[in-house]
Coordinates of C-alpha atoms and ligand atoms in Angstrom, one line a residue:
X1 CA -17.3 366.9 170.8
X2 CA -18.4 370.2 169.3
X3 CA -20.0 370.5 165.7
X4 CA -17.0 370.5 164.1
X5 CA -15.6 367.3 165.2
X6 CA -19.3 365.7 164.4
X7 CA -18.9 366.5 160.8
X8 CA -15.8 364.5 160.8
X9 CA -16.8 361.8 162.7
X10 CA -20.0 361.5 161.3
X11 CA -18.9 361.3 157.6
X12 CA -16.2 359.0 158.3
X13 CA -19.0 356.8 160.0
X14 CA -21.0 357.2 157.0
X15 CA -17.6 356.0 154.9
X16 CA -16.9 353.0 157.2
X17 CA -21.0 351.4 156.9
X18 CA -21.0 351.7 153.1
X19 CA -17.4 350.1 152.8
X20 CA -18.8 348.0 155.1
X21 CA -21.8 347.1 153.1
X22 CA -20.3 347.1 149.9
X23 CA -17.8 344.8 150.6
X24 CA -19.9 342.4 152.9
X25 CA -18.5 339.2 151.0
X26 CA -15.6 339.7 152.0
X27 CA -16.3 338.6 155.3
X28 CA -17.7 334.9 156.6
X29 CA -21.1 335.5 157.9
X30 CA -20.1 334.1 161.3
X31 CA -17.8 335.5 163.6
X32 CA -14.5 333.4 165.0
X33 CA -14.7 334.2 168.5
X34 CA -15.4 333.0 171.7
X35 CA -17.7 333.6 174.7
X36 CA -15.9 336.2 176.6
X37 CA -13.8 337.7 173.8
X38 CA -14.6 341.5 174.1
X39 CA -14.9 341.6 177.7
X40 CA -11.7 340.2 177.7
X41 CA -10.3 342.8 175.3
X42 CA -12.2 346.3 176.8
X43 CA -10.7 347.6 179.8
X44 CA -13.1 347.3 183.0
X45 CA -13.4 351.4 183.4
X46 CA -14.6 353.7 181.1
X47 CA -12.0 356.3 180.3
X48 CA -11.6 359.0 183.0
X49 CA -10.6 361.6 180.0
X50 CA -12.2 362.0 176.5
X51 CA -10.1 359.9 173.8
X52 CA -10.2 361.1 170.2
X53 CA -12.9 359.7 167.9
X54 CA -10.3 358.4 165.1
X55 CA -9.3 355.8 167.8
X56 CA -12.6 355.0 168.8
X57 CA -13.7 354.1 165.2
X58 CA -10.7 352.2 164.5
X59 CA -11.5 350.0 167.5
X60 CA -14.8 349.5 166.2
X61 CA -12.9 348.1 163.3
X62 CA -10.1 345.9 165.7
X63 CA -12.7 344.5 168.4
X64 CA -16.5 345.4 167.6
X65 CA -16.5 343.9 163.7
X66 CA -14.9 340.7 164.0
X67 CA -17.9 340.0 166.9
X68 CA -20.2 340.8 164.4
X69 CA -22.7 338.0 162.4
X70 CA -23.4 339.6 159.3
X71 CA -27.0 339.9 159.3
X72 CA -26.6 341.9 155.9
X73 CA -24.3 339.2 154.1
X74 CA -26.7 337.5 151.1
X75 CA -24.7 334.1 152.7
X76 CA -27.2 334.6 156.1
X77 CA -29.8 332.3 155.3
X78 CA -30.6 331.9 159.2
X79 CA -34.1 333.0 161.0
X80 CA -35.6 335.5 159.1
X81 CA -34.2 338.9 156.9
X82 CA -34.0 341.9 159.0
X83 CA -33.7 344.2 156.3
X84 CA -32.1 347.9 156.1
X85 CA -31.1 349.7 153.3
X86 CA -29.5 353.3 152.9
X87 CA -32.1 355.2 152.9
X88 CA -32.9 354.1 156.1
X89 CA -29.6 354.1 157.7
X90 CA -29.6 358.2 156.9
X91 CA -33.7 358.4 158.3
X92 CA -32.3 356.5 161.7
X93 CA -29.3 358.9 161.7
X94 CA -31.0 362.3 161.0
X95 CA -34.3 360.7 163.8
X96 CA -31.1 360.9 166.2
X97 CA -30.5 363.8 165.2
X98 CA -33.9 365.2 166.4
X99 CA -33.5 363.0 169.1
X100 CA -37.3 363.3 170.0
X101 CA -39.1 361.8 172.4
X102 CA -42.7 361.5 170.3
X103 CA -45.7 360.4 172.8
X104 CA -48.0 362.7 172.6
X105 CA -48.8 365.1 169.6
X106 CA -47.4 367.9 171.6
X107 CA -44.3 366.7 172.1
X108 CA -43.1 366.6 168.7
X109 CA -46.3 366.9 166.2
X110 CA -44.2 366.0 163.3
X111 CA -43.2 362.7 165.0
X112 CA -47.0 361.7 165.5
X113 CA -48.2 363.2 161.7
X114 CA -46.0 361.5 160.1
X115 CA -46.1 358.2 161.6
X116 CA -50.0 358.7 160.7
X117 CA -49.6 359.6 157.0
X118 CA -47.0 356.7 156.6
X119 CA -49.2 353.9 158.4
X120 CA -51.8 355.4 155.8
X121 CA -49.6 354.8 153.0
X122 CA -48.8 351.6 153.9
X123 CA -51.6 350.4 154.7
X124 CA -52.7 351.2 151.1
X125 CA -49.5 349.7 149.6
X126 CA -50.5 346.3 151.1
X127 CA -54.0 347.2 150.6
X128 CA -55.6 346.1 153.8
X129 CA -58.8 346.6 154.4
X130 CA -60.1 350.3 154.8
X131 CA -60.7 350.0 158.3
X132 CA -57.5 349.9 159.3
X133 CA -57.1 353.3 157.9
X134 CA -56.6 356.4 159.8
X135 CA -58.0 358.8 157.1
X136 CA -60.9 356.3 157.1
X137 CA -63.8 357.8 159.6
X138 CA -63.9 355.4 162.1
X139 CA -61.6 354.8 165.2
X140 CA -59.5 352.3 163.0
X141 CA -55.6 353.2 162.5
X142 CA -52.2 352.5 162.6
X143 CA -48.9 352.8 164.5
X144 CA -45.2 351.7 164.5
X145 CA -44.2 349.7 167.6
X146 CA -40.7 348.5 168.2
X147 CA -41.4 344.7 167.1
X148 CA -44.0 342.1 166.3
X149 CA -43.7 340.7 170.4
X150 CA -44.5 344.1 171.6
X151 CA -47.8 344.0 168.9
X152 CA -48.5 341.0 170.5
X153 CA -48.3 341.8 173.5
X154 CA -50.3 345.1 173.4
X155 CA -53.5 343.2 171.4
X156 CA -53.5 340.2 174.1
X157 CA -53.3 343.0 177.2
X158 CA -55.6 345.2 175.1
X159 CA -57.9 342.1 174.5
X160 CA -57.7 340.9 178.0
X161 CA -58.8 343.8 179.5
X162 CA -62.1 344.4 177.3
X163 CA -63.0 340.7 178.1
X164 CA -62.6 341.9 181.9
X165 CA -64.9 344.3 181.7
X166 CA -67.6 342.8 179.5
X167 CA -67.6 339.7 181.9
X168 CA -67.9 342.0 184.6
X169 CA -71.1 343.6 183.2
X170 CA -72.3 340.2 182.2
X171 CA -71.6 338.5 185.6
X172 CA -71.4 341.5 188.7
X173 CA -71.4 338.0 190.8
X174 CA -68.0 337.7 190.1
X175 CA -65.4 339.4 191.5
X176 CA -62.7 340.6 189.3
X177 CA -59.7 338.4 190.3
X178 CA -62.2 335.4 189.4
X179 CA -63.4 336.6 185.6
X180 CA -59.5 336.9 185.4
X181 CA -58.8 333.3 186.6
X182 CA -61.0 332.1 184.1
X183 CA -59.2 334.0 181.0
X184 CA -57.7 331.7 177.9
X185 CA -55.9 332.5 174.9
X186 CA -55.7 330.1 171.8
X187 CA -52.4 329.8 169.0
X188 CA -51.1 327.3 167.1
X189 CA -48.5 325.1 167.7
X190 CA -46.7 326.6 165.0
X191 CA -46.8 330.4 166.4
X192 CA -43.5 332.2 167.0
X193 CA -42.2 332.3 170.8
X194 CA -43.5 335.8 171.4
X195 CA -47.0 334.9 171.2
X196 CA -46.2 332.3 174.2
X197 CA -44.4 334.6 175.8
X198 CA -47.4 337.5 175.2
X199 CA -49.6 335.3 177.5
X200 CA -46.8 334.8 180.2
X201 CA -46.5 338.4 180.3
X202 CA -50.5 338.8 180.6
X203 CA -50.8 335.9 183.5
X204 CA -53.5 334.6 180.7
X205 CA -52.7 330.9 179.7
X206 CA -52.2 330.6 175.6
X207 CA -53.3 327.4 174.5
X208 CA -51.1 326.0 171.6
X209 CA -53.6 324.2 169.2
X210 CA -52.1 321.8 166.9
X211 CA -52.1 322.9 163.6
X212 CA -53.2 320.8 160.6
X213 CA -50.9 318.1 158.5
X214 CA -49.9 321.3 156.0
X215 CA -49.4 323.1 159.5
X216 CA -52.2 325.5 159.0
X217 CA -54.4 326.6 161.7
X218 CA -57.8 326.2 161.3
X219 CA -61.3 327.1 162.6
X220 CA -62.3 323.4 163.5
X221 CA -59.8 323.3 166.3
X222 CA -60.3 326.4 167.1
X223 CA -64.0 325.6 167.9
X224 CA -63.1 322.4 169.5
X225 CA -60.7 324.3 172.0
X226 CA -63.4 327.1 172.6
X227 CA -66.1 325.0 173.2
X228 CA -64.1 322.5 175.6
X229 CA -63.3 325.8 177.5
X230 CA -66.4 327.5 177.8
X231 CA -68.3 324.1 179.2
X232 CA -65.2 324.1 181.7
X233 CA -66.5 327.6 182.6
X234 CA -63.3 329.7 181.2
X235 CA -63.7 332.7 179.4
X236 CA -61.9 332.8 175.4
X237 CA -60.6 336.2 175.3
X238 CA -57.9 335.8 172.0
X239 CA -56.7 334.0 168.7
X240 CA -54.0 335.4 167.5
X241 CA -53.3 333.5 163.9
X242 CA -50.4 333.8 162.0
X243 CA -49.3 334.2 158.1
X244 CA -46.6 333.0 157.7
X245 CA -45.1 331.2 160.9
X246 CA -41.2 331.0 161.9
X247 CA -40.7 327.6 161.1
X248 CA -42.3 326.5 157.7
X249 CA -44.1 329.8 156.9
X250 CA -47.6 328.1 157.0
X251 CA -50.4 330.7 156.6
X252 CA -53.2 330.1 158.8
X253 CA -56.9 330.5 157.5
X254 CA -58.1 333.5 158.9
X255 CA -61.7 333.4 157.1
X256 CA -62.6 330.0 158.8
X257 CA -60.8 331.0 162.5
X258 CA -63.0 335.0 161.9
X259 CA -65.9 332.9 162.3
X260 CA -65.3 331.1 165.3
X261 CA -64.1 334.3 167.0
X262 CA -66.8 336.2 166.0
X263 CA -69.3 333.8 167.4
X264 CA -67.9 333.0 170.6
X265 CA -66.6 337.7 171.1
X266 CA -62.9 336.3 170.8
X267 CA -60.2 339.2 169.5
X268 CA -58.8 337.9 166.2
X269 CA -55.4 338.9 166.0
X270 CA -52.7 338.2 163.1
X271 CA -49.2 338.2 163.1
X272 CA -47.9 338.7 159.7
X273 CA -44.5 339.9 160.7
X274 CA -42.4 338.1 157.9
X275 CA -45.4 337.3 155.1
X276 CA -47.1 340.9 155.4
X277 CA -45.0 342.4 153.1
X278 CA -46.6 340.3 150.6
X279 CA -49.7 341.3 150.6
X280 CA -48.7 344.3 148.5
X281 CA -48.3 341.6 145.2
X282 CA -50.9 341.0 143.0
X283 CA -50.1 337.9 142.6
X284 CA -50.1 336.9 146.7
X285 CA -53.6 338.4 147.1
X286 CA -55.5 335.1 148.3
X287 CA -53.2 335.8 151.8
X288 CA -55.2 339.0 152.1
X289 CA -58.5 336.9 152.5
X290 CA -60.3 337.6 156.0
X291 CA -58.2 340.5 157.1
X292 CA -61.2 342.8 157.1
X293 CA -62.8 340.7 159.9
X294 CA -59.4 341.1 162.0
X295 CA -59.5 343.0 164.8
X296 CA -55.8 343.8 164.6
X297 CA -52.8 342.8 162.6
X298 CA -48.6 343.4 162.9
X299 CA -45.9 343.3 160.2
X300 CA -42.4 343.9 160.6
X301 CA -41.0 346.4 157.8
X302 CA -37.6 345.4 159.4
X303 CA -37.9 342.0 158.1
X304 CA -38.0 342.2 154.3
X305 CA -39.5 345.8 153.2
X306 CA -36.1 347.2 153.5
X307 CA -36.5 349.5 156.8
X308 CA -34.1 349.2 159.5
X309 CA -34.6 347.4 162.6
X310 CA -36.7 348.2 165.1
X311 CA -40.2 349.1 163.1
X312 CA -43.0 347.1 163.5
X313 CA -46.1 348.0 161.8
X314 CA -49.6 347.6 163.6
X315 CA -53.1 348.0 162.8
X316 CA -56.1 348.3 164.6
X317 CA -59.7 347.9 163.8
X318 CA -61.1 350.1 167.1
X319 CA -58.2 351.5 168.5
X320 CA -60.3 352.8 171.6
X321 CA -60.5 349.3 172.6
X322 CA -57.0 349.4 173.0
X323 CA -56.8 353.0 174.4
X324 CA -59.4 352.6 176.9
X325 CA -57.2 349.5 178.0
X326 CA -53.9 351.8 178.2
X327 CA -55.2 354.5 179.5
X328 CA -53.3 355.8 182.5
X329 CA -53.3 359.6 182.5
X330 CA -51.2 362.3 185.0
X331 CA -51.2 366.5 184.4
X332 CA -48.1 367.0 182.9
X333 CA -49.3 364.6 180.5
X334 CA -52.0 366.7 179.2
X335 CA -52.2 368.9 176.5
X336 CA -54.8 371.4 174.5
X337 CA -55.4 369.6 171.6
X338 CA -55.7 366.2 173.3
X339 CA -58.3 364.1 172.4
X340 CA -59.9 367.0 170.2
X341 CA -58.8 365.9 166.9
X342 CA -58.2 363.1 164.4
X343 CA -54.6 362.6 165.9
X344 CA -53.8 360.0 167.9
X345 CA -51.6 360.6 171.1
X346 CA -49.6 357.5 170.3
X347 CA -48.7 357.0 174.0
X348 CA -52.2 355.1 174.6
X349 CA -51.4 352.7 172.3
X350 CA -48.3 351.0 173.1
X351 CA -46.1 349.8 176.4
X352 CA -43.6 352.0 177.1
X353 CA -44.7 355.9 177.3
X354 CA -41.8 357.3 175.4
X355 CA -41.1 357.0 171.4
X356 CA -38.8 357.4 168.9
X357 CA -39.6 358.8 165.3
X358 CA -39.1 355.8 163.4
X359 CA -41.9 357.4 161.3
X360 CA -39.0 359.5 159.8
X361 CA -37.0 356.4 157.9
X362 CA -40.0 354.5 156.7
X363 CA -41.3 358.0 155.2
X364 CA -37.3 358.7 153.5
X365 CA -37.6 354.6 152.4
X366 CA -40.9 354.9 151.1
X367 CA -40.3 358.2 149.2
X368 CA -36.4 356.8 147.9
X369 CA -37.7 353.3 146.8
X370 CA -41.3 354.0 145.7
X371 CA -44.1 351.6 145.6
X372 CA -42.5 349.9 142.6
X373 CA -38.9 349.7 144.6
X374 CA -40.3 347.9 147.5
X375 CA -42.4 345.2 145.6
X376 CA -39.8 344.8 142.9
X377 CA -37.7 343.7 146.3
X378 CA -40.0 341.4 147.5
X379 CA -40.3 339.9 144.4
X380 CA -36.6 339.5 144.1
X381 CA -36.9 337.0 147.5
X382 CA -39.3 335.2 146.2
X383 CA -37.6 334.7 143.0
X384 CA -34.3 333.9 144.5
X385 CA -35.8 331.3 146.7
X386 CA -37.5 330.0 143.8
X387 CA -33.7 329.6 142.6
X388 CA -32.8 327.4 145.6
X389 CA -36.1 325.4 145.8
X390 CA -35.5 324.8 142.1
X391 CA -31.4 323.6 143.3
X392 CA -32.9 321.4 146.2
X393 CA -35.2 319.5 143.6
X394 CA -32.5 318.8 141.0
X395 CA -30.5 316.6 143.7
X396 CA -32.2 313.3 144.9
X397 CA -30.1 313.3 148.4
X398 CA -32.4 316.4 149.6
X399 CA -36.4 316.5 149.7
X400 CA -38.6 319.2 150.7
X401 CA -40.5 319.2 153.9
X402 CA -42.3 322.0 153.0
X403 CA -44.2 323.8 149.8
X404 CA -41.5 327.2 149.3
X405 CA -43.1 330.2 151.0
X406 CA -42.0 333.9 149.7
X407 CA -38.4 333.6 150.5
X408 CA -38.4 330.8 152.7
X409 CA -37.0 327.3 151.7
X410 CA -37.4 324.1 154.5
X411 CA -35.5 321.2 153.0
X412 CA -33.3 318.1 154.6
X413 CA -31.0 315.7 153.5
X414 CA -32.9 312.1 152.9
X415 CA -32.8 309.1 155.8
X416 CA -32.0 309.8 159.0
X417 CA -32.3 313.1 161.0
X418 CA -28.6 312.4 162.0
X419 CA -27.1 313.2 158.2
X420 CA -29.2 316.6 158.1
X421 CA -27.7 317.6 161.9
X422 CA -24.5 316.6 160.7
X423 CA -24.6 318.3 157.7
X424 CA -25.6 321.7 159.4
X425 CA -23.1 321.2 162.2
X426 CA -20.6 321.4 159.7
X427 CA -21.7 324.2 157.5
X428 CA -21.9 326.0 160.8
X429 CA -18.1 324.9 161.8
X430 CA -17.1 325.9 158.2
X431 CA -19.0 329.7 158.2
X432 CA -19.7 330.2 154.8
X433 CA -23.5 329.8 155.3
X434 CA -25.4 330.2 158.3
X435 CA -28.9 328.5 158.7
X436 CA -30.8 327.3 161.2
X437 CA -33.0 323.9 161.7
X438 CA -36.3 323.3 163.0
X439 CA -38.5 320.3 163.4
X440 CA -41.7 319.3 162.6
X441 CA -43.0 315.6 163.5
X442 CA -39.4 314.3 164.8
X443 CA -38.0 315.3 161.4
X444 CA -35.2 317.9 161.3
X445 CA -35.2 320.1 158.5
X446 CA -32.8 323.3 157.6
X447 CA -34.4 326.7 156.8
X448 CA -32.9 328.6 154.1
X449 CA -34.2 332.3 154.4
X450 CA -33.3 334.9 151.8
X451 CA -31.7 337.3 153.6
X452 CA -29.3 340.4 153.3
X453 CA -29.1 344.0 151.6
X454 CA -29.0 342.9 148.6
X455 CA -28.8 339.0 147.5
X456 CA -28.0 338.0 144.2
X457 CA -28.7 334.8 141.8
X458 CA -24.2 334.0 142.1
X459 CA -25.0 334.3 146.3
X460 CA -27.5 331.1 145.9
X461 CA -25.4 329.2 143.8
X462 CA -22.2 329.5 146.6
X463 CA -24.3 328.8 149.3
X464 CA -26.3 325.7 147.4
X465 CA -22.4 324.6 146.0
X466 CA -21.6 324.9 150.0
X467 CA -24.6 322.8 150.8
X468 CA -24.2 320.0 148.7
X469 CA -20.6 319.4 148.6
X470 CA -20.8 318.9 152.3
X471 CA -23.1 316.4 152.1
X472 CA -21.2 314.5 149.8
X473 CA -18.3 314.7 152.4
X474 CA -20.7 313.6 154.9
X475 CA -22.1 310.9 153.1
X476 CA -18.5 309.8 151.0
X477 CA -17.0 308.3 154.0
X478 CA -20.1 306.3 154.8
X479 CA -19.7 305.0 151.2
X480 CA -16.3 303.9 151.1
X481 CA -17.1 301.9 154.8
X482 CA -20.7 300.4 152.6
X483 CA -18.4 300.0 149.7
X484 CA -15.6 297.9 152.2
X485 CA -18.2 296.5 153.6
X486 CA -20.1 294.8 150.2
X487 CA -16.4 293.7 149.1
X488 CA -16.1 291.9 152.6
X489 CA -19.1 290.4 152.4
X490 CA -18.4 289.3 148.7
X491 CA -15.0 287.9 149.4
X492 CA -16.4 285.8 152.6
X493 CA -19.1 284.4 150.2
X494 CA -16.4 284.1 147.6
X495 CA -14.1 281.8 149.7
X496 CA -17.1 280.1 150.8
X497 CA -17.9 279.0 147.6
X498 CA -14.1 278.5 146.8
X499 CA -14.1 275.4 150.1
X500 CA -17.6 273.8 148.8
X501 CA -15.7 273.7 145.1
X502 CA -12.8 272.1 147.0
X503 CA -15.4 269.9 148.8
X504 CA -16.7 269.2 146.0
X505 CA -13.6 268.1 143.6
X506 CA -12.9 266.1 146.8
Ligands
LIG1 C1 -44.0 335.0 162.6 C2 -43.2 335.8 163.6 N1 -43.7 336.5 164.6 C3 -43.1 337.2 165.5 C4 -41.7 337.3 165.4 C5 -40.9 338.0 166.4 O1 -40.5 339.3 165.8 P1 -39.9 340.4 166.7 O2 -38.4 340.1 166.9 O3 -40.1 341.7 165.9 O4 -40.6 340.5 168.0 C6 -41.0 336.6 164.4 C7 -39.5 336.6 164.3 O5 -38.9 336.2 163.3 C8 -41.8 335.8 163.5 O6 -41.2 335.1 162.5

């Protein structure tokens, strides 16, 4: 394909995602098709000579979209948003263009600057602590990872390895593999998968601490746990805390969990991914409380601060910590200005060694939408959910199982888990809506998430009119059997009373 042709193709791609995206209603959010369909449908060889573009994109439209679930249809409610928005769709497309490979400030010093400048200015939107700055003096910054469980992952390894080495120091009687043996982890109960997964990855046992009633995290377990552990002779290395957890969206309370980690040298790390973007309200402030005594903190701008998947915000308090950890060094790696300036080589800070500018469509979001544009769309989540919340109240057949977080509601259908499974079973048959349950205590509960490019009020009202008239069809049958029932019942009690009147006259 020479230049040429790319203008074509490209621009008709360009057509084909905003008819897409513009007309998203017009499809059901999930797809019709089996396990198996595309494989069935693609041949088993690529094509041994080049086919024309025009027939490639109108396969896209035959086989690829009907396998597609519309993440970007306002009727997904499932999981959490994963946001995008044009802006971002054009930064991806003109990163490819570059087609860089950013890990070290060499290698594309545009790549690395700019990921600085926009970690600065987000940072600063969300108004974290100065710490976390990299403009701040200090060894504090930021950098975009590919998603919260590669944050994870990189503060527990990071973690881990600075509590190897000041055990070591502390106890040269111990060898190595033993300190490691000894290593433990603490979370919630409550914590997304990845953080369970972090400590599988890091051979370092996570313990899952159960979280509170209101399913908040807090220091007093915390403490419990550490102190039952350090008289067994294990070693607490990390707490990673969350605000806002998958299920419920629970914040835990980072102030009272800081000062159990700071006693006891335990890495406090917080996964915002979905609630960060919050932080940047005024009115949402209180969840900023504690984050300067963090030692390091992810967010996912490809959840709801309308940047395209993958782009994971994370912050460090002493990024040396975590550089010291990574560091693995060979010649052709090396450069002049390594290590002599301000600038980060981005490389030390993450898992794999290459990188991709993803600094380039948060910078063309940030500078489209402005400061205003982005809170003014995370306002509009909360509000909408307020919407549904306020729907779920109004009917006495639902309850809430949880208090409405951001864009997050967690409600059921009263009585029995059985009428909330079947009522999601058959939203899910019909495709209009797509959520997904959860369960806290042996209760099942459905998770309405505000999702999509751009949700509106009329969106919430179809998938609420969805939601309840199911449940009536659900629960009408059942009526109509109570209903038979009760005239049964009456009848038999009826003629009873008919045979003792005959007695009677008798
Ligand atoms: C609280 C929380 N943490 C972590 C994750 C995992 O995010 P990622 O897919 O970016 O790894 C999620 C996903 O929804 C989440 O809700």
């Amino acid at each position: 394909m020479d230049a040429s042709e790319f203008r074509e193709f490209g621009k008709a791609a360009v057509d084909f995602v905003a008819d897409y995206l513009e007309n998203i209603r017009d499809h059901e959010v999930l797809p019709s098709v089996e396990p198996g369909y595309l494989v069935e449908l693609l041949p088993k060889q690529m094509p041994e000579t080049p086919q024309s573009w025009r027939e490639v994109l109108s396969d896209i439209d035959r086989v690829i979209k009907p396998g597609i679930t519309h993440w970007q249809s306002p009727h997904m409610h499932a999981y959490y948003p994963t946001s995008t928005s044009y802006p971002s769709i054009v930064g991806e497309m003109l990163a490819s263009g570059f087609s860089v490979v950013g890990f070290s400030w060499i290698c594309s010093p545009a790549c690395t600057e700019l990921e600085v400048v926009v970690m600065d200015w987000l940072a600063k939107f969300l108004k974290l602590p100065t710490q976390f700055l990299h403009e701040t003096e200090g060894p504090g910054g930021g950098i975009i990872q590919g998603s919260a469980s590669e944050a994870v992952l990189v503060a527990v390894l990071a973690a881990r390895e600075q509590a190897v080495r000041r055990e070591s120091q502390l106890h040269p009687e111990l060898s190595e593999g033993d300190i490691r043996g000894k290593l433990v982890a603490y979370s919630s109960d409550q914590s997304n998968s990845c953080i369970e997964k972090a400590g599988v990855l890091a051979a370092m046992p996570i313990r899952l601490l159960p979280a509170g009633e209101d399913l908040v995290l807090r220091g007093e377990a915390l403490k419990e746990a550490i102190e039952q552990d350090v008289e067994a002779g294990l070693i607490p290395v990390i707490c990673i805390a969350t605000l806002g957890t998958t299920g419920t969206c629970a914040y835990d309370d980072i102030e009272s969990l800081a000062s159990i980690c700071e006693a006891h040298h335990v890495w406090l790390h917080v996964d915002a991914a979905y609630a960060g973007a919050a932080f940047a309200l005024e009115e949402c402030s209180q969840l900023r409380r504690g984050l300067d005594r963090v030692d390091s903190l992810n967010f996912n701008l490809h959840k709801f601060m309308l940047v395209n998947f993958d782009c994971s915000a994370m912050w460090l308090r002493d990024s040396n910590k975590v550089v010291d950890s990574f560091n693995v060094d060979r010649i052709y790696l090396k450069h002049k200005y390594e290590g002599q300036t301000q600038i980060p080589d981005f490389r030390h800070w993450q898992i794999p060694l290459g990188r991709r500018f993803r600094a380039l469509k948060v910078w063309i979001t940030f500078r489209t939408m402005g400061a205003e544009g982005l809170r003014a769309h995370v306002r509009k989540h909360i509000d909408l959910a307020k919407q549904f919340e306020d729907m779920v109240k109004s009917d006495t057949r639902f309850e809430l199982v949880a208090p409405r977080a951001l864009g997050l509601v967690c409600f059921r259908a009263k009585g029995d888990n059985e009428i909330t499974a079947q009522l999601l079973q058959r939203l899910m048959e019909r495709k209009k809506i797509y959520m997904v349950k959860a369960e806290h205590r042996n209760r099942l509960f459905l998770r309405f998430a505000i999702c999509g490019m751009d949700p509106k009020p009329a969106d919430i009202k179809y998938a609420w009119s969805e939601i309840e008239s199911q449940l009536t069809e659900i629960t009408t049958p059942q009526l109509i059997t109570r209903k038979a029932a009760d005239v049964t019942e009456l009848s038999q009690h009826l003629s009873g009373l008919q045979l003792t009147n005959e007695t009677l006259e008798r």
